[in-house]
Coordinates of C-alpha atoms and ligand atoms in Angstrom, one line a residue:
M1 CA 32.2 12.2 -28.6
L2 CA 34.5 15.2 -29.2
T3 CA 33.9 18.6 -27.6
S4 CA 31.9 20.7 -30.0
I5 CA 33.8 23.0 -32.5
K6 CA 30.6 24.9 -33.2
D7 CA 31.3 28.5 -34.3
K8 CA 35.1 28.0 -34.5
S9 CA 36.7 29.8 -37.4
V10 CA 38.3 27.2 -39.7
I11 CA 40.4 27.8 -42.9
V12 CA 40.7 24.9 -45.3
T13 CA 43.2 25.7 -48.1
G14 CA 42.3 23.7 -51.2
G15 CA 38.8 23.3 -49.7
S16 CA 37.1 23.6 -53.1
K17 CA 37.9 20.0 -54.2
G18 CA 38.9 16.6 -53.1
I19 CA 40.3 16.1 -49.6
G20 CA 39.9 19.7 -48.7
R21 CA 36.3 19.7 -49.7
G22 CA 35.9 16.6 -47.5
I23 CA 37.6 18.4 -44.6
A24 CA 35.4 21.5 -45.1
K25 CA 32.2 19.3 -45.0
V26 CA 33.2 17.4 -41.9
F27 CA 34.1 20.6 -40.0
A28 CA 30.9 22.4 -41.2
A29 CA 28.8 19.4 -40.2
Q30 CA 30.1 20.0 -36.6
G31 CA 29.0 23.6 -36.7
A32 CA 32.3 25.3 -37.6
K33 CA 32.4 28.5 -39.7
V34 CA 34.5 27.3 -42.6
T35 CA 36.5 29.4 -45.1
I36 CA 37.5 27.7 -48.3
A37 CA 40.7 29.1 -49.7
A38 CA 41.6 28.3 -53.3
R39 CA 42.5 29.9 -56.6
G40 CA 39.4 28.9 -58.7
E41 CA 36.2 30.6 -57.8
Q42 CA 33.7 28.2 -59.5
A43 CA 34.6 25.0 -57.7
A44 CA 34.9 26.9 -54.4
M45 CA 31.5 28.4 -54.8
D46 CA 30.0 25.0 -55.6
A47 CA 31.6 23.6 -52.3
C48 CA 30.3 26.6 -50.3
N49 CA 26.8 26.3 -51.7
E50 CA 26.7 22.6 -50.9
I51 CA 27.7 23.3 -47.3
N52 CA 25.4 26.3 -46.9
N53 CA 22.4 24.5 -48.5
G54 CA 23.0 21.7 -46.1
G55 CA 22.7 24.0 -43.1
G56 CA 26.4 24.7 -42.6
V57 CA 28.4 27.9 -42.8
A58 CA 31.0 28.3 -45.5
S59 CA 32.5 31.2 -47.5
F60 CA 35.2 31.6 -50.1
Q61 CA 38.5 33.6 -50.1
Q62 CA 40.5 33.5 -53.2
C63 CA 44.2 32.7 -52.5
D64 CA 47.3 31.3 -54.0
V65 CA 48.9 29.3 -51.2
S66 CA 52.4 29.7 -52.7
D67 CA 52.3 33.5 -52.5
W68 CA 53.0 35.3 -49.2
E69 CA 50.9 38.4 -49.9
S70 CA 48.0 36.3 -51.1
V71 CA 48.1 34.0 -48.0
K72 CA 48.5 36.9 -45.5
S73 CA 45.6 38.9 -47.0
M74 CA 43.4 35.8 -47.0
V75 CA 44.1 35.0 -43.4
D76 CA 43.7 38.6 -42.3
A77 CA 40.4 38.9 -44.2
V78 CA 39.1 35.7 -42.5
A79 CA 40.2 36.9 -39.1
K80 CA 38.4 40.2 -39.7
A81 CA 35.2 38.5 -40.9
Q82 CA 35.0 35.7 -38.4
G83 CA 36.6 37.4 -35.3
G84 CA 39.8 35.3 -35.5
V85 CA 41.3 32.1 -36.8
D86 CA 40.9 29.0 -34.6
I87 CA 42.0 26.2 -36.9
M88 CA 44.1 26.2 -40.1
C89 CA 43.9 23.1 -42.3
A90 CA 46.8 23.6 -44.7
N91 CA 45.7 21.1 -47.3
A92 CA 46.1 22.6 -50.8
G93 CA 48.5 20.6 -52.9
A94 CA 49.4 19.5 -56.4
F95 CA 50.8 16.3 -57.7
P96 CA 51.9 16.5 -61.4
Q97 CA 53.6 13.2 -62.3
T98 CA 56.9 13.6 -64.1
K99 CA 60.1 11.5 -64.0
I100 CA 63.3 13.2 -62.9
V101 CA 64.8 12.8 -66.4
D102 CA 62.0 14.8 -67.9
M103 CA 61.3 17.2 -65.0
E104 CA 62.0 20.9 -65.6
P105 CA 63.5 22.8 -62.7
D106 CA 60.4 25.1 -62.8
E107 CA 58.1 22.2 -62.1
W108 CA 60.1 21.2 -59.1
D109 CA 59.9 24.8 -57.8
Q110 CA 56.2 24.9 -58.5
V111 CA 55.4 21.7 -56.5
M112 CA 57.6 22.9 -53.6
G113 CA 55.8 26.2 -53.6
T114 CA 52.3 24.8 -53.6
N115 CA 53.0 21.9 -51.2
L116 CA 55.8 23.0 -48.9
R117 CA 56.3 26.8 -49.0
S118 CA 52.5 27.0 -48.5
A119 CA 52.6 25.1 -45.2
F120 CA 55.2 27.6 -43.9
L121 CA 53.2 30.6 -45.2
S122 CA 49.8 29.3 -43.9
V123 CA 51.3 28.8 -40.4
K124 CA 53.2 32.2 -40.4
A125 CA 50.1 34.1 -41.4
C126 CA 48.0 32.6 -38.5
I127 CA 50.5 33.2 -35.7
P128 CA 49.3 36.7 -34.8
Y129 CA 45.7 35.3 -34.4
F130 CA 46.8 32.2 -32.4
E131 CA 48.9 34.5 -30.2
K132 CA 45.9 36.9 -29.6
A133 CA 43.5 34.0 -28.8
G134 CA 46.1 32.2 -26.7
K135 CA 45.4 29.0 -28.6
G136 CA 45.2 27.5 -32.0
R137 CA 45.3 24.4 -34.2
V138 CA 47.1 23.5 -37.4
V139 CA 46.5 20.4 -39.4
L140 CA 48.7 19.7 -42.5
T141 CA 47.8 17.3 -45.2
S142 CA 51.0 15.4 -46.0
S143 CA 51.0 12.0 -47.7
I144 CA 52.4 8.5 -47.5
T145 CA 54.3 9.3 -50.7
G146 CA 57.6 10.7 -49.7
P147 CA 57.7 10.1 -46.0
V148 CA 57.0 6.4 -46.3
T149 CA 56.8 5.3 -49.9
G150 CA 58.1 6.2 -53.4
Y151 CA 56.5 6.3 -56.8
P152 CA 58.1 7.1 -60.2
G153 CA 57.2 10.6 -61.2
W154 CA 56.7 12.0 -57.8
A155 CA 60.3 12.8 -56.6
H156 CA 59.3 16.5 -56.2
Y157 CA 56.0 15.7 -54.6
G158 CA 57.5 13.1 -52.2
A159 CA 60.2 15.6 -51.2
S160 CA 57.6 18.3 -50.6
K161 CA 55.5 16.0 -48.4
S162 CA 58.6 14.8 -46.4
G163 CA 59.6 18.4 -46.1
Q164 CA 56.2 19.2 -44.5
L165 CA 57.0 16.7 -41.8
G166 CA 60.5 18.2 -41.2
F167 CA 58.8 21.6 -40.9
L168 CA 56.2 20.1 -38.6
K169 CA 58.6 19.1 -35.8
T170 CA 60.2 22.6 -35.3
A171 CA 56.9 24.4 -35.9
A172 CA 55.4 22.3 -33.1
M173 CA 58.1 23.5 -30.8
E174 CA 57.7 27.2 -31.8
L175 CA 53.9 27.2 -31.8
S176 CA 53.8 25.7 -28.3
K177 CA 54.6 29.3 -27.2
Y178 CA 51.1 30.2 -28.4
N179 CA 49.4 27.2 -26.9
T180 CA 48.9 25.9 -30.5
T181 CA 49.4 22.4 -31.8
I182 CA 50.3 21.3 -35.3
N183 CA 49.9 17.8 -36.6
A184 CA 49.7 16.1 -40.0
V185 CA 47.4 13.6 -41.6
M186 CA 49.2 11.3 -44.1
P187 CA 46.6 10.0 -46.6
G188 CA 47.1 7.0 -48.8
N189 CA 45.1 7.0 -52.1
I190 CA 42.0 9.0 -51.6
Y191 CA 39.3 9.2 -54.3
T192 CA 39.4 12.9 -55.4
E193 CA 39.3 15.0 -58.6
G194 CA 43.1 15.1 -58.5
L195 CA 43.4 11.3 -58.3
Q196 CA 40.8 10.7 -61.0
D197 CA 43.0 12.7 -63.3
L198 CA 45.6 9.9 -63.0
G199 CA 43.2 7.5 -64.9
Q200 CA 41.1 4.5 -64.2
D201 CA 44.0 2.0 -64.5
Y202 CA 45.8 3.8 -61.7
L203 CA 42.7 3.9 -59.5
D204 CA 42.0 0.1 -60.1
T205 CA 45.6 -0.9 -59.5
M206 CA 45.8 1.2 -56.3
A207 CA 42.5 -0.2 -54.9
A208 CA 43.8 -3.7 -55.5
S209 CA 47.0 -3.0 -53.5
I210 CA 45.1 -1.8 -50.4
P211 CA 44.3 -4.4 -47.7
L212 CA 40.9 -2.7 -47.1
K213 CA 40.3 -3.1 -50.8
R214 CA 39.1 0.4 -51.6
L215 CA 40.4 3.9 -52.1
G216 CA 39.9 6.2 -49.2
A217 CA 37.0 8.7 -49.0
V218 CA 37.6 12.3 -48.4
E219 CA 35.7 12.1 -45.2
D220 CA 38.2 9.5 -43.9
I221 CA 40.8 12.3 -44.0
G222 CA 38.3 14.9 -42.7
N223 CA 37.6 12.8 -39.6
A224 CA 41.3 12.5 -38.8
A225 CA 41.8 16.2 -39.2
L226 CA 38.8 16.9 -37.0
F227 CA 40.4 14.8 -34.2
F228 CA 43.7 16.7 -34.4
A229 CA 41.7 20.0 -34.3
S230 CA 39.7 18.9 -31.3
E231 CA 40.0 19.9 -27.6
E232 CA 40.6 16.2 -26.9
A233 CA 43.9 16.3 -29.0
A234 CA 45.2 19.3 -27.0
Y235 CA 48.3 17.4 -25.8
I236 CA 49.3 16.0 -29.2
T237 CA 51.6 18.1 -31.3
G238 CA 54.3 17.4 -33.9
Q239 CA 52.7 14.1 -34.7
T240 CA 51.3 12.3 -37.8
I241 CA 48.6 9.7 -38.5
I242 CA 48.5 7.5 -41.6
V243 CA 45.1 7.1 -43.1
D244 CA 45.6 4.6 -45.9
G245 CA 43.4 1.5 -45.5
G246 CA 46.6 -0.4 -44.6
Q247 CA 48.3 0.4 -48.0
I248 CA 51.8 0.6 -46.6
L249 CA 51.6 -2.8 -44.8
P250 CA 52.1 -5.5 -47.4
E251 CA 55.7 -6.7 -47.8
S252 CA 55.1 -8.0 -51.3
L253 CA 52.4 -8.7 -54.0
E254 CA 52.2 -12.2 -52.6
A255 CA 51.3 -10.9 -49.2
M256 CA 48.2 -9.4 -50.7
E257 CA 47.2 -12.7 -52.2
E258 CA 47.4 -14.4 -48.8
I259 CA 44.6 -12.2 -47.4
Ligands
NAP301 P1 42.7 18.0 -55.8 O1 41.4 17.2 -55.9 O2 43.5 18.2 -57.0 O3 42.3 19.4 -55.1 C1 43.4 20.3 -54.9 C2 42.9 21.5 -54.2 O4 44.0 22.4 -53.9 C3 41.9 22.3 -55.0 O5 40.9 22.9 -54.2 C4 42.8 23.4 -55.7 O6 42.0 24.5 -56.0 C5 43.7 23.7 -54.5 N1 45.0 24.3 -54.9 C6 45.9 23.8 -55.7 N2 46.9 24.6 -55.9 C7 46.6 25.7 -55.2 C8 47.3 27.0 -54.9 N3 48.4 27.3 -55.5 N4 46.7 27.9 -54.1 C9 45.5 27.6 -53.6 N5 44.8 26.4 -53.7 C10 45.4 25.5 -54.5 O7 43.7 17.3 -54.7 P2 43.4 16.3 -53.5 O8 43.6 14.9 -54.1 O9 42.2 16.6 -52.8 O10 44.7 16.6 -52.6 C11 44.6 17.5 -51.6 C12 45.8 17.4 -50.7 O11 45.9 16.0 -50.2 C13 47.1 17.7 -51.4 O12 48.0 18.3 -50.5 C14 47.7 16.3 -51.7 O13 49.0 16.3 -51.9 C15 47.2 15.5 -50.5 N6 47.1 14.1 -50.8 C16 46.2 13.6 -51.6 C17 46.1 12.2 -51.8 C18 45.0 11.6 -52.7 O14 45.0 10.4 -52.8 N7 44.1 12.3 -53.3 C19 47.0 11.4 -51.1 C20 47.9 11.9 -50.3 C21 48.0 13.3 -50.1 P3 42.5 25.6 -57.2 O15 43.2 24.7 -58.2 O16 41.2 26.2 -57.7 O17 43.4 26.5 -56.5

């Protein structure tokens, strides 16, 4: 049993859909005051309504995580409304699939902005509030793709997710000054709106290549994020946890057939 996070002010970027929505639901179920930050209002309001109708507390702040002014004003608004920021779940991300030969430089920059620059901006904007409170927590949503595996079409994505882990190590050292930890969850293939866009063939092939024989649920990531955000994880910083149903383990296709 983890120490309660009731009434903690938690920001979940990309909390309107997929993994972020799962993180928001898991934290709200524990009594946290959740702010969902995303660009689109409709999906975010749906997510907030689901949480609020279920007895939780959630509100929406519009934000583009790749834009400094947007992130700073979102974090400042949350701090004003909730009396601070206790936990930042920097989760928003995008994964367009384009091979290098066809990739326009602009697409590379866009993916870096949404996935990597956003991690830096989200942390930077929270520092004044962590400093004021004398404590804080950051949880990044990285990926197995990039740090551990490769997949055609995701060179930019993989670089951004590996980049998050490079950022993590120095950020953990710098944030220790504010008694703040930063860690990253590395999901495998999690059943989300974004993943569904890749098509049923992709989903079926992926599920078949995972030892636990299913795609992950968004709550699987939410629970790992909750642990990193807990009091019990106070001495863990600059670390990662892979949540992938064993997907990175098989050495070959034959290895899966042996199970
Ligand atoms: P998703 O279903 O496509 O949801 C993405 C979320 O991020 C949405 O809420 C979206 O809302 C928000 N978002 C995207 N660009 C944004 C921007 N510029 N500013 C603010 N919000 C933005 O994606 P997902 O599958 O849940 O993935 C979430 C995170 O998990 C990403 O970082 C992804 O790389 C990572 N991940 C996912 C998987 C997987 O299997 N699903 C595996 C490994 C890692 P708006 O579009 O309205 O802004």
